[in-house]
Short mmCIF file of C-alpha atoms in Angstrom, two decimals:
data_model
loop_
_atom_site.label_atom_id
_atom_site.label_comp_id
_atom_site.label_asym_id
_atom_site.label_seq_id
_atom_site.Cartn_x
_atom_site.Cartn_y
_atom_site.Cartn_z
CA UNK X 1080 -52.73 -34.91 26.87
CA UNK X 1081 -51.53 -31.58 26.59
CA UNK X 1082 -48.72 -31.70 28.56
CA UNK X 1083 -47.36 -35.29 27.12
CA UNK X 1084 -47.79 -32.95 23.67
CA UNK X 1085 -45.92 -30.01 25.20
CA UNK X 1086 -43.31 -32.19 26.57
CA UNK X 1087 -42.53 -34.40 23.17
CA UNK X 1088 -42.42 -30.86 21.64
CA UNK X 1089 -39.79 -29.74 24.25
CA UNK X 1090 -38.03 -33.10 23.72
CA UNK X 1091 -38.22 -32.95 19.95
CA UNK X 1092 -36.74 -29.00 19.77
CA UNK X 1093 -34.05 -29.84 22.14
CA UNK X 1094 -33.34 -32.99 20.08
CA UNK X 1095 -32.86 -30.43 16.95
CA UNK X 1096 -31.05 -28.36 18.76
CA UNK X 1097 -28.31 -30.93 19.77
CA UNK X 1098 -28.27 -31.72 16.15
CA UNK X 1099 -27.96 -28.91 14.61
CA UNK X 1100 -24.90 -27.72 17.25
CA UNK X 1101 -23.87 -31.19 16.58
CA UNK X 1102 -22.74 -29.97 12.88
CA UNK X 1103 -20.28 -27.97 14.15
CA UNK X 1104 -18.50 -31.30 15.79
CA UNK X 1105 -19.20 -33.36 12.94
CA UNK X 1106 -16.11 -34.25 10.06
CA UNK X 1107 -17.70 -34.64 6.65
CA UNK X 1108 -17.30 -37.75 4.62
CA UNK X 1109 -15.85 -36.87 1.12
CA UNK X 1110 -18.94 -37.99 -0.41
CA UNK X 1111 -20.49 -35.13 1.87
CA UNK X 1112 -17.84 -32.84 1.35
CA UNK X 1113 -18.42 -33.03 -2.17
CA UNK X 1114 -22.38 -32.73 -1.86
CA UNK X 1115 -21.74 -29.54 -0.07
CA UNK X 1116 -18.94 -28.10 -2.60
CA UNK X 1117 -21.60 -28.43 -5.32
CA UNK X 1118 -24.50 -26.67 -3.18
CA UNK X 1119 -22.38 -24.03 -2.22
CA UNK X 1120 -21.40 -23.32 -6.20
CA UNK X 1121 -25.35 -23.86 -7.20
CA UNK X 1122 -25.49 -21.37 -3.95
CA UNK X 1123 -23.65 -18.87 -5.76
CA UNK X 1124 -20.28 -19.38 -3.54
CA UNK X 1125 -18.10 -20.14 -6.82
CA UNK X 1126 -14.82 -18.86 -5.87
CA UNK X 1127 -11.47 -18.44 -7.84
CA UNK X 1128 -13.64 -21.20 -9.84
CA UNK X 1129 -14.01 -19.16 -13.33
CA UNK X 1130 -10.49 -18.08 -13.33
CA UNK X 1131 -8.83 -21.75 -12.50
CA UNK X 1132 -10.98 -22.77 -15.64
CA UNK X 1133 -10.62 -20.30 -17.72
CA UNK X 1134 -6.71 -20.35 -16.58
CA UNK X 1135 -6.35 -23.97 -18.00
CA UNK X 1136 -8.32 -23.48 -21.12
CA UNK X 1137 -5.99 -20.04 -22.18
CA UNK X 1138 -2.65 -22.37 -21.07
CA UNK X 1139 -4.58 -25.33 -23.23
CA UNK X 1140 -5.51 -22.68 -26.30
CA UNK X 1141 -2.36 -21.28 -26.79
CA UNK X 1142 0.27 -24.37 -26.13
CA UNK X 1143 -2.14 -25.52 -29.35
CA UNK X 1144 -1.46 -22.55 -31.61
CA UNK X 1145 1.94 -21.80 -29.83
CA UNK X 1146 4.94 -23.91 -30.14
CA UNK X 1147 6.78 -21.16 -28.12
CA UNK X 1148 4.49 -20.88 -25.18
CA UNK X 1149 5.82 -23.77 -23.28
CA UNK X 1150 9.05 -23.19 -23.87
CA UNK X 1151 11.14 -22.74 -20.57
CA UNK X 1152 12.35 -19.23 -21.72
CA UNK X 1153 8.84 -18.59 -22.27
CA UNK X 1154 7.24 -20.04 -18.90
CA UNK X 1155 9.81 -17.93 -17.15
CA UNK X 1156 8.92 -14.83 -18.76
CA UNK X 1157 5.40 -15.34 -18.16
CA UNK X 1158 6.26 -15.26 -14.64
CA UNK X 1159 7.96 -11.92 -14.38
CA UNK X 1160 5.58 -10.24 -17.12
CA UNK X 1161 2.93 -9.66 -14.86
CA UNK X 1162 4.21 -9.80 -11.29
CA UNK X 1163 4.15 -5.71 -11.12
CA UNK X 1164 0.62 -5.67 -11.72
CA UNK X 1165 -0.22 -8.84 -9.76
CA UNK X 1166 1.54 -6.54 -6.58
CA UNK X 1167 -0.72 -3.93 -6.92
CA UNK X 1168 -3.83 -6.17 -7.51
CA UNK X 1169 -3.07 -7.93 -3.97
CA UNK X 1170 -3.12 -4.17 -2.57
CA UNK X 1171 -6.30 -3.73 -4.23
CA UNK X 1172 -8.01 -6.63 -2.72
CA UNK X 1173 -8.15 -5.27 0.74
CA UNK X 1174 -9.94 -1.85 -0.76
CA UNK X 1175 -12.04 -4.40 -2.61
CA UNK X 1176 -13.01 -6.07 0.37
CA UNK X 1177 -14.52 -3.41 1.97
CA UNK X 1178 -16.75 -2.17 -0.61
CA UNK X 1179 -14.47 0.39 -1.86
CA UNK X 1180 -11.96 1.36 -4.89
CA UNK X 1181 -8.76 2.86 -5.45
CA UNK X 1182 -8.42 4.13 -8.66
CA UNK X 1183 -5.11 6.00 -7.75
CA UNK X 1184 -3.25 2.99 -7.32
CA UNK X 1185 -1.74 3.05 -11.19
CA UNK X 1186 -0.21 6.23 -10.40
CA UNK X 1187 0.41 5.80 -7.32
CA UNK X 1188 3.25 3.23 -7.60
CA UNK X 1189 4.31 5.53 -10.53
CA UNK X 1190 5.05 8.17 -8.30
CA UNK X 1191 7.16 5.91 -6.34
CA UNK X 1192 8.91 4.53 -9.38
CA UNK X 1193 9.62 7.61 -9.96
CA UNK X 1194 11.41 9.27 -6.47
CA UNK X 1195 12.87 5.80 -6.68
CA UNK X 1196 14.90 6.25 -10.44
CA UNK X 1197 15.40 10.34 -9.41
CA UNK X 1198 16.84 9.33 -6.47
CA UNK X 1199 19.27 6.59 -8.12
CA UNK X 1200 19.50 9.06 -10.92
CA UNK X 1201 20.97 11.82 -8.74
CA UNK X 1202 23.23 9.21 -6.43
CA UNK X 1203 20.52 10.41 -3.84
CA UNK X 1204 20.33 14.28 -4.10
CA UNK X 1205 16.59 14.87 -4.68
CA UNK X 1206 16.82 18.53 -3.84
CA UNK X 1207 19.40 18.78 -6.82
CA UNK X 1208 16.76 16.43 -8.86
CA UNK X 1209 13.21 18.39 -8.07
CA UNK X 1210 14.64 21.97 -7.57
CA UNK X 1211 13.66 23.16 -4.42
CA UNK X 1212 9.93 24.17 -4.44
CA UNK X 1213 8.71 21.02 -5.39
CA UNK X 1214 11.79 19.26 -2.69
CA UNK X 1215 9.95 21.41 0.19
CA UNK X 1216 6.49 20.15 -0.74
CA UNK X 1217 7.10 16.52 -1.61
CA UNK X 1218 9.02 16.64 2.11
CA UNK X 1219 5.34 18.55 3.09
CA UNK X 1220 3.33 15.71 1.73
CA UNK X 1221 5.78 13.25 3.50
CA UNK X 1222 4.77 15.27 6.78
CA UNK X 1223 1.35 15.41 5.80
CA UNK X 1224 1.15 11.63 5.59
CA UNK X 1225 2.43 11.34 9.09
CA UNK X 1226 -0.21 13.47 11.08
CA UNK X 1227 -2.69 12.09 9.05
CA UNK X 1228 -1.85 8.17 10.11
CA UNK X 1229 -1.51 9.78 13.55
CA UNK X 1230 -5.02 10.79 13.82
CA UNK X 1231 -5.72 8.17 12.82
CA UNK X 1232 -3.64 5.91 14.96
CA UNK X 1233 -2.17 4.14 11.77
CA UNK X 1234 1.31 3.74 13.35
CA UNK X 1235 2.65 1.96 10.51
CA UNK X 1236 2.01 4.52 8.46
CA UNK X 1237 3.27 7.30 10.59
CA UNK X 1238 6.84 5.57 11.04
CA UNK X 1239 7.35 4.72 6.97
CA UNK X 1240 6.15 8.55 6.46
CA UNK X 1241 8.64 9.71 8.73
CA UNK X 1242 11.43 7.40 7.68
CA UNK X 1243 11.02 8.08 3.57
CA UNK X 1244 11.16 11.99 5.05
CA UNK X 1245 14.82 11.18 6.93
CA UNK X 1246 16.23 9.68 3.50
CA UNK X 1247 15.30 12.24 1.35
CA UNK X 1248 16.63 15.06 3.97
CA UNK X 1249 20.00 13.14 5.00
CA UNK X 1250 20.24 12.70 1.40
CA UNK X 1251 21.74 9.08 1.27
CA UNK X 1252 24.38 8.15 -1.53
CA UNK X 1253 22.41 6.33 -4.79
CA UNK X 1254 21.91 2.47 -2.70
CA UNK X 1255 19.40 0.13 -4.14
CA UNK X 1256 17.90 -0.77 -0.94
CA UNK X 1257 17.77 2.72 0.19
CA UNK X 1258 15.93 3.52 -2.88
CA UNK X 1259 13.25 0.43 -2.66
CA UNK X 1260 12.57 1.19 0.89
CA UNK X 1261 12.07 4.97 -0.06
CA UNK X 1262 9.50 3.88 -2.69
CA UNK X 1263 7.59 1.83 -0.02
CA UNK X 1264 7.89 4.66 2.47
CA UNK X 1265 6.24 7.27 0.02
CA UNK X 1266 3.64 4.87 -1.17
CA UNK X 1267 2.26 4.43 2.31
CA UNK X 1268 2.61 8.22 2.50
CA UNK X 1269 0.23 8.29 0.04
CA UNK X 1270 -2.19 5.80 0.79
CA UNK X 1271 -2.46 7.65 4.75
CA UNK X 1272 -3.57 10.97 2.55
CA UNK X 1273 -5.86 8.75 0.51
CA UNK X 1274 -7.68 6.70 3.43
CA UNK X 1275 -7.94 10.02 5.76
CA UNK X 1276 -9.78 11.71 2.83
CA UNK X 1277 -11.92 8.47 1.92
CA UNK X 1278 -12.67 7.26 5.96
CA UNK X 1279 -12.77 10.15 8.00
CA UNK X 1280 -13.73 13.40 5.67
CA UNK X 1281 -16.04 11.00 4.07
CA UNK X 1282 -15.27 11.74 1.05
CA UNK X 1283 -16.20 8.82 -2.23
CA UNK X 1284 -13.31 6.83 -2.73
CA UNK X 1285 -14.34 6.98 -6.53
CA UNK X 1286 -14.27 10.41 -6.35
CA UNK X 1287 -11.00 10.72 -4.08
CA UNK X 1288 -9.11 8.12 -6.06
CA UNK X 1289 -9.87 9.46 -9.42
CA UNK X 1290 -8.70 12.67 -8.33
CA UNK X 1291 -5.73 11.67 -7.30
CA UNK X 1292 -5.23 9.46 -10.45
CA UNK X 1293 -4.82 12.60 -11.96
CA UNK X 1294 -2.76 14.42 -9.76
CA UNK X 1295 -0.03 11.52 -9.17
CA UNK X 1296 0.13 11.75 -13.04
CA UNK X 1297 1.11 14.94 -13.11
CA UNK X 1298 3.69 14.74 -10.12
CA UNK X 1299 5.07 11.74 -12.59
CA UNK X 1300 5.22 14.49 -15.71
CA UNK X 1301 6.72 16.92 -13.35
CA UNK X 1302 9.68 14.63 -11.67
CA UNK X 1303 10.12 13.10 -15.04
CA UNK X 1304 9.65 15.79 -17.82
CA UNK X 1305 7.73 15.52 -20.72
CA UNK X 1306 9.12 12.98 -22.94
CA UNK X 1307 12.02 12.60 -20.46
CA UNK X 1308 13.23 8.94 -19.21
CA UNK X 1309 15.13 7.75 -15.80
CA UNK X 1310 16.92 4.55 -16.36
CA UNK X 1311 17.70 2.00 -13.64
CA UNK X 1312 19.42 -0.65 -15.39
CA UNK X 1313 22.77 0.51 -14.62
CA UNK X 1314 22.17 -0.85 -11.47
CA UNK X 1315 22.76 -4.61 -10.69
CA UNK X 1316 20.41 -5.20 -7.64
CA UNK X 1317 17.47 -2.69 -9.11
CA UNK X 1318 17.96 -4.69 -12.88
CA UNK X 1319 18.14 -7.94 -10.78
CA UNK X 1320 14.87 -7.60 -9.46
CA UNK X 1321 12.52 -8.45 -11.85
CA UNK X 1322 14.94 -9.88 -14.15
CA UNK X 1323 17.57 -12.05 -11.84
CA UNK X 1324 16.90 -15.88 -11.18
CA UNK X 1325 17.76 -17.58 -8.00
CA UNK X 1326 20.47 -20.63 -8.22
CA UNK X 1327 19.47 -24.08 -8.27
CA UNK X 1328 20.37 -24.29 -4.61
CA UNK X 1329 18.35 -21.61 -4.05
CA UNK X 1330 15.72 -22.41 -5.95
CA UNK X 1331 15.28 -25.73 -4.61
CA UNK X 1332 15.73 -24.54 -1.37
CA UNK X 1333 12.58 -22.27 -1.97
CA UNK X 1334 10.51 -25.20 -3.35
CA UNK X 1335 11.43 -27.13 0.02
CA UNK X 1336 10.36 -24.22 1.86
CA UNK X 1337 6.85 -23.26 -0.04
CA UNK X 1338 5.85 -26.92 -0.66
CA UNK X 1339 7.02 -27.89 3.14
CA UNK X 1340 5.48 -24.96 4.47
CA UNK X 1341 1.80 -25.37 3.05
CA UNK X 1342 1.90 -29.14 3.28
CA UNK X 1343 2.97 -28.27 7.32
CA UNK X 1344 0.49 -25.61 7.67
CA UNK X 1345 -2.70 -27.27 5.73
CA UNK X 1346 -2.21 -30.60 7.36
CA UNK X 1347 -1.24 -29.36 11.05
CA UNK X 1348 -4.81 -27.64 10.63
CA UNK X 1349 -6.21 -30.21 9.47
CA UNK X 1350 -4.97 -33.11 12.18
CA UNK X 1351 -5.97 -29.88 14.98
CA UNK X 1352 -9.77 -29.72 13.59
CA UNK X 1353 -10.30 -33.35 14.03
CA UNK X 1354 -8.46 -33.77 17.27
CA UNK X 1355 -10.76 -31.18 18.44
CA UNK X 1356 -13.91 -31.93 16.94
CA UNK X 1357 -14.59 -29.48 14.54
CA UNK X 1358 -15.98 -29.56 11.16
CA UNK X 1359 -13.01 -30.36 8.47
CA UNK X 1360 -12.66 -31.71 4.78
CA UNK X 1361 -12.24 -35.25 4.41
CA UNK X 1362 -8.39 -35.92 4.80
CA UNK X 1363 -8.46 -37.51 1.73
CA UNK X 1364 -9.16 -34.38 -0.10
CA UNK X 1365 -6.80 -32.60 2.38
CA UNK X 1366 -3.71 -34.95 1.12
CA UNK X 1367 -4.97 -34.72 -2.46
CA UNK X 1368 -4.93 -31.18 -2.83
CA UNK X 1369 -1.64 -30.62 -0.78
CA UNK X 1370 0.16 -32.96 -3.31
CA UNK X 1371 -1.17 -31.63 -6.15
CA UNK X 1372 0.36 -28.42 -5.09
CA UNK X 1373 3.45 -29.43 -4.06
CA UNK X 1374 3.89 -31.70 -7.17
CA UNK X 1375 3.28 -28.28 -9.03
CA UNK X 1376 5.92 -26.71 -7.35
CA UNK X 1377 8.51 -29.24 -7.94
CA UNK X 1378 7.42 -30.08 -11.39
CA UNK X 1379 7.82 -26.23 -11.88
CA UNK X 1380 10.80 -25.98 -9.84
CA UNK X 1381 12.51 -28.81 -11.89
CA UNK X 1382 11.99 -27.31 -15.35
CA UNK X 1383 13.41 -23.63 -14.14
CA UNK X 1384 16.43 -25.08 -12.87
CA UNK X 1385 17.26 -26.20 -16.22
CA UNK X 1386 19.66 -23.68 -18.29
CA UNK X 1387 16.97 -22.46 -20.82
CA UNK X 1388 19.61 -20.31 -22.56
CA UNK X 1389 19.88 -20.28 -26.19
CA UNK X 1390 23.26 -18.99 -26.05
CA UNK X 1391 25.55 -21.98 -25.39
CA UNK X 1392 28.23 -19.88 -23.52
CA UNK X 1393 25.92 -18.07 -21.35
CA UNK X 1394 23.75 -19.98 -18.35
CA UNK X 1395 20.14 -19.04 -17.57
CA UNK X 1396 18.73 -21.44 -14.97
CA UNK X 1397 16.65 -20.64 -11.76
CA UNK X 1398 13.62 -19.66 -10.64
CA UNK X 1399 13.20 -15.99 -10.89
CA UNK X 1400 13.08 -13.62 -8.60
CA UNK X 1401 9.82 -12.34 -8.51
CA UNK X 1402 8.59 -15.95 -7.42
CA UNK X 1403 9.86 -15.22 -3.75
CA UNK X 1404 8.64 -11.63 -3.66
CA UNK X 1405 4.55 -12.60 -4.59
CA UNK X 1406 4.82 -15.52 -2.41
CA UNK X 1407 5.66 -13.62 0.27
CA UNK X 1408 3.22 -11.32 0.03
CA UNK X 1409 0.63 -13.92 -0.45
CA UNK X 1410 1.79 -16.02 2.50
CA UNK X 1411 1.86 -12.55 4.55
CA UNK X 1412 -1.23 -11.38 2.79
CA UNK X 1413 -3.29 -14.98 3.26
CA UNK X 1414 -2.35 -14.73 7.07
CA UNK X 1415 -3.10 -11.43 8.10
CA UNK X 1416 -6.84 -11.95 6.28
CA UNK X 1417 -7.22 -15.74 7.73
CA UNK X 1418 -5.75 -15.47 11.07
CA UNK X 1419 -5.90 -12.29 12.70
CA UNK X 1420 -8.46 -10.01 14.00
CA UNK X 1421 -8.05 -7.44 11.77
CA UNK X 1422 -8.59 -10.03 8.81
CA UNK X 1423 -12.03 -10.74 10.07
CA UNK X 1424 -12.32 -7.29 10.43
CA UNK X 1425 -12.19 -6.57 7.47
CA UNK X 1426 -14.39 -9.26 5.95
CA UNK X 1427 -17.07 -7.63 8.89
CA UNK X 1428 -16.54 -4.02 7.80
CA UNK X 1429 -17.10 -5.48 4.01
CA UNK X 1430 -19.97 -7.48 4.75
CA UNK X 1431 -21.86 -5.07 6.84
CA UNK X 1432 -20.10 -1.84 7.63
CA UNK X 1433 -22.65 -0.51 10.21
CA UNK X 1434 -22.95 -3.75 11.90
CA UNK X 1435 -19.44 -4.00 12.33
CA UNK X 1436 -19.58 -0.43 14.11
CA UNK X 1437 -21.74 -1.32 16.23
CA UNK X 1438 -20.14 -4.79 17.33
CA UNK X 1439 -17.12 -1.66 18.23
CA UNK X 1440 -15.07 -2.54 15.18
CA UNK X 1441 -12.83 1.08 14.80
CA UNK X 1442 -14.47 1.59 10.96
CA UNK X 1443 -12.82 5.17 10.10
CA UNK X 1444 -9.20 3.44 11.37
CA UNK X 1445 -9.48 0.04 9.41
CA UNK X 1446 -11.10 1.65 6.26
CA UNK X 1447 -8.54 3.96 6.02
CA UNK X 1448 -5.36 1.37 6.93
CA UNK X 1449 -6.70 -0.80 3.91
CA UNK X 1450 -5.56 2.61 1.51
CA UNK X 1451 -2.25 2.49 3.20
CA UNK X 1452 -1.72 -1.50 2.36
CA UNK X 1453 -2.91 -0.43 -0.67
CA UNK X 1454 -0.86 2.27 -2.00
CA UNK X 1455 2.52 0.47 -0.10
CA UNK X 1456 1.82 -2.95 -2.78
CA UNK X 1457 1.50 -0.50 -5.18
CA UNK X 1458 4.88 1.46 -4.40
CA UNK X 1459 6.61 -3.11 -4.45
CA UNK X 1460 4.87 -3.63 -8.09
CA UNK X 1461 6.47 -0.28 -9.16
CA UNK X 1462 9.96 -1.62 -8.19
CA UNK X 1463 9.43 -4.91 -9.76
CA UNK X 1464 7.97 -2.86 -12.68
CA UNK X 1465 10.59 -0.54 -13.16
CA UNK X 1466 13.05 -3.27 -12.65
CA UNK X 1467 11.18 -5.18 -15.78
CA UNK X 1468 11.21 -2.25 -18.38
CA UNK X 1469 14.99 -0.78 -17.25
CA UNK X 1470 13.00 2.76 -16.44
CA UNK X 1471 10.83 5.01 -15.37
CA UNK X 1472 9.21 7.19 -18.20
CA UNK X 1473 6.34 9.67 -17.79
CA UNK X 1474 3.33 7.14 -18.77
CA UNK X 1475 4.33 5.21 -15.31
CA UNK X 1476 1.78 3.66 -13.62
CA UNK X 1477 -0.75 4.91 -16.17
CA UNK X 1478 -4.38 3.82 -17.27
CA UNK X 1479 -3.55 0.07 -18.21
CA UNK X 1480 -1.74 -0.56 -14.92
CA UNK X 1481 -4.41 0.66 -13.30
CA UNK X 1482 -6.87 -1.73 -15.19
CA UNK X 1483 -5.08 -4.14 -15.57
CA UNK X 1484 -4.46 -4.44 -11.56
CA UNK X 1485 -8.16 -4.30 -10.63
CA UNK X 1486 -8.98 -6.77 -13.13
CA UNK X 1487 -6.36 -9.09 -11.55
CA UNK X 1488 -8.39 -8.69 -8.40
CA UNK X 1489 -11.79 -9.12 -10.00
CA UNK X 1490 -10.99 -11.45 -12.56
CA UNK X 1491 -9.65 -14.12 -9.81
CA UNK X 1492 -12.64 -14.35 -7.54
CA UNK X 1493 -12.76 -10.46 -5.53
CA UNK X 1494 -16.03 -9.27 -5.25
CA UNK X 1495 -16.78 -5.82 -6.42
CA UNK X 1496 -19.21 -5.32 -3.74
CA UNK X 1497 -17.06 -5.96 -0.57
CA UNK X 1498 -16.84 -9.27 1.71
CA UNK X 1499 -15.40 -11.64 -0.27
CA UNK X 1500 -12.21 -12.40 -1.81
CA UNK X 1501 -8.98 -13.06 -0.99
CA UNK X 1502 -4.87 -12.36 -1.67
CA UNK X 1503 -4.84 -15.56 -3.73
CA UNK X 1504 -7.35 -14.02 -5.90
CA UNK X 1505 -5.21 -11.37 -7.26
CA UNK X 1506 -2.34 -13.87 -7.86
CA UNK X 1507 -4.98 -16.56 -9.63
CA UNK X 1508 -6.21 -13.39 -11.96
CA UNK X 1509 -2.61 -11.96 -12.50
CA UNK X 1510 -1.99 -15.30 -14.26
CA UNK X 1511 -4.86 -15.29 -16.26
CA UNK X 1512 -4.25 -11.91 -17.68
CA UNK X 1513 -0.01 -12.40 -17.84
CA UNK X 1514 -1.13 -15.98 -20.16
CA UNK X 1515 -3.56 -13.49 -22.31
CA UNK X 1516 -1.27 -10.76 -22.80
CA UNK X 1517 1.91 -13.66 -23.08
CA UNK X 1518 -0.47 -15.45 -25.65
CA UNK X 1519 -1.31 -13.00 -28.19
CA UNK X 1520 2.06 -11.50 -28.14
CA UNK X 1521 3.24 -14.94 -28.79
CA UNK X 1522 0.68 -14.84 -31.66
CA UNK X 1523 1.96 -11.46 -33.13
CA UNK X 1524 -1.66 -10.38 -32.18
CA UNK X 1525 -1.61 -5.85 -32.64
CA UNK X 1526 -2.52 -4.15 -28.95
CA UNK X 1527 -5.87 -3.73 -30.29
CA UNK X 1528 -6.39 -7.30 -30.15
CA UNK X 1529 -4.85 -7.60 -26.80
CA UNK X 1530 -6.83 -4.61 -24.78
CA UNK X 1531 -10.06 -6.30 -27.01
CA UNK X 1532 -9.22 -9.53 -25.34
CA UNK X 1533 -8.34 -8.22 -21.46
CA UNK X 1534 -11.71 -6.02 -21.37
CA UNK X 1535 -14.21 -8.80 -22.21
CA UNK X 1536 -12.20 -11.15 -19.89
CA UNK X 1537 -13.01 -8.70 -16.79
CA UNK X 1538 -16.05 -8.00 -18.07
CA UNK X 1539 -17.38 -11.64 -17.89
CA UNK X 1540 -15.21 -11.84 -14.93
CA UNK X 1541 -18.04 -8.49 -13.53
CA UNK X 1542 -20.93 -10.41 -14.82
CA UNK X 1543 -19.97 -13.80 -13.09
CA UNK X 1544 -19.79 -12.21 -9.81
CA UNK X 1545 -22.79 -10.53 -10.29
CA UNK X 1546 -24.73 -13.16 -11.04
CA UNK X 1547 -23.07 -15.49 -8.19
CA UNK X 1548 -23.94 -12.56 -5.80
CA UNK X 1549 -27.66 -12.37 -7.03
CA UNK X 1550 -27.70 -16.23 -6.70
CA UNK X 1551 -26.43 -16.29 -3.21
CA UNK X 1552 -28.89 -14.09 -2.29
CA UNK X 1553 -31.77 -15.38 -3.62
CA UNK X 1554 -30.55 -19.04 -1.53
CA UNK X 1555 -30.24 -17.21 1.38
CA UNK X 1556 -33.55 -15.92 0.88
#
């Protein structure tokens, strides 16, 4: 009798074992799919959630008390306002994501605004520009960022050191490409001095960062001068940055692309899952959600491309600019954190860093790699910043860009705690904060008001996560 019990006890745990391995093979239903959406939000696992609400109701709110805000001059404005910080919040995600902070970033990207203008400034003489002790050690620093990467085998970093060193030595002629790729090459300078101290001295990257908040501000005040101001509007290509628009052509041509590309990408995945087996969302949702988007994008696409001038002799259509650039980054950004092995790298180092070290993940490397993604974003948003205001004055970079970037981050979805988040996140809480700031200014609301409003939005936007995290745990428990 024992054995028949022993052997319907065999039977039955193989049984569950077959079923449970059998949920890996198994395509959900949508009524399941939608079961298990709500239990993983009861589960804590809420997302970009928060911010897609609270998104709509700020776009609801203020198309009520705003007659201007849906304007097409308006809409496009709202695009460019806060791309710059958006930038640097995607940067920020990856520190984010393993647990850590960068609170350098703000000045960061102001020190690269600024080598950019000087260099523009001074049709490329930067020895003419910083007089030559301060030349010889921003070349030093340039150096320094090199044999850092090297050691740590951050070859990226050690060829954009090395390369940002060349230009400023050569000493090209003033060229707006020269000049954005010498901003990128000293932000990734920085961010190999920043990750060496943070991942292999060991050093805080509270600490480290805040430091170095306050030492990038005063590199600013000394390329700059006190009260002093480098313009950049004189240049068509640096001006047309931020504040150009595609053609229609073009602009249609990038809706093809972006709305043919997901829709290619989402449903190829999709159709691969199944073919194979594997767990995937109900294709209806699948086809639901990819033509919501790409109705977005045309519906988006079609108002842009309409001349939204006020002038009658002068044409303003197309989508602008700075559409392309954070796409790209988020498409780049997206990939490298879904689909590669350093993405799930990182997600390992942020859930558990000394598991990940001992499953032979390279820690020190990949921690400090994240600084140099970071601080490289950073040096983009400071030429799509700059290219906004016209200039580069001595407050570049400061405390609100700072804030105002990690709250992107946080305020879309990022957790504070490492592990979770994504590049969409940053872009999701860029919006939300670009519609406050757009909103109140639309409402002739004092900066007061408008700081007021931005801190208690990433404030409940700390709490929220928080509280999802505690949830989360307390179901896994």
């Amino acid at each position: 009798m024992s054995d028949d019990l022993a052997n319907k006890t065999g039977e039955s745990e193989s049984n569950t074992a077959v079923t449970d391995f059998g949920i890996d093979t198994t395509t959900l239903s949508t009524r399941e799919a939608l079961r298990d959406y709500v239990m993983r939000l009861r589960g804590g696992e809420i997302g970009s959630l928060p911010a897609l609400l609270g998104l709509v109701a700020l776009v609801v709110l203020f198309s009520i008390m705003s007659d201007v805000f849906f304007s097409l001059n308006n809409i496009a404005n709202l695009l460019a306002q806060g791309a710059g910080q958006t930038i640097i919040a995607i940067g920020i995600v990856y520190v984010l994501l393993i647990g850590e902070i960068d609170l350098s970033a703000g000045t960061a990207s102001g020190v690269a605004g600024a080598v950019l203008a000087m260099h523009y400034v001074k049709d490329g003489n930067l020895l003419d520009g910083m007089g030559s002790t301060v030349f010889f050690v921003f070349n030093a620093l340039l150096v320094l960022g090199a044999v850092l990467a090297a050691l740590l085998r951050i070859w990226p970093g050690v060829a954009l050191s090395l390369l940002g060193m060349a230009v400023t030595l050569i000493g090209f002629k003033a060229n707006p490409w020269v000049e954005m790729l010498l901003a990128v090459c000293v932000g990734a300078a920085i961010g190999c001095i920043t990750g060496f101290l943070i991942a292999k001295i060991g050093m805080p990257s509270f600490v480290v960062t805040l430091a170095l908040f306050l030492t990038w501000q005063g590199v600013i005040l000394q390329l700059i001068g006190e009260g002093g101001v480098l313009g950049i509007s004189s240049s068509h290509v640096l001006d047309q940055v931020a504040n150009g628009n595609l053609s229609t052509v073009g602009s249609w041509i990038l809706c093809v692309v972006a709305a043919g590309g997901y829709t290619a990408v989402t449903l190829g995945g999709h159709l691969l899952r199944r073919r194979r087996g594997l767990v995937t969302a109900p294709t209806p949702l699948v086809v639901a959600k990819v033509v919501a988007l790409s109705g977005f994008a045309i519906v988006v696409t079609a108002l842009l491309t309409v001349n939204r001038s006020p002038n009658s002799l002068i044409v303003i259509s197309g989508v602008p600019y700075v559409v392309p650039i954070v796409l790209v980054l988020l498409v780049a950004g997206t990939y490298v954190l879904n689909r590669t092995t350093y993405g799930r790298h990182i997600y390992a180092v942020g859930g558990n860093a000394e598991a990940a070290r001992r499953a032979g993940i390279d820690v020190t490397r990949l921690r400090a790699s994240v600084f140099v993604i970071c601080s490289s974003c950073a040096a983009v948003g400071a030429i799509v910043y700059s290219s906004k205001v016209g200039s580069v004055d001595p407050q570049a970079g400061g405390l609100n860009t700072l804030l105002f970037a990690v709250g992107a981050a946080v305020i879309g979805g990022t957790s504070l705690f490492g592990g979770r988040g994504r590049v969409a996140d940053a872009v999701i809480g860029g919006a939300v904060l670009a519609v406050v700031s757009n909103g109140l200014g639309l409402l002739s609301q004092p900066a007061a008001v408008v700081s007021i409003v931005t801190g208690l939005v990433l404030l409940l936007a700390a709490t929220v996560d928080a509280l999802s995290r505690r949830r989360a745990a307390i179901a896994q428990s």
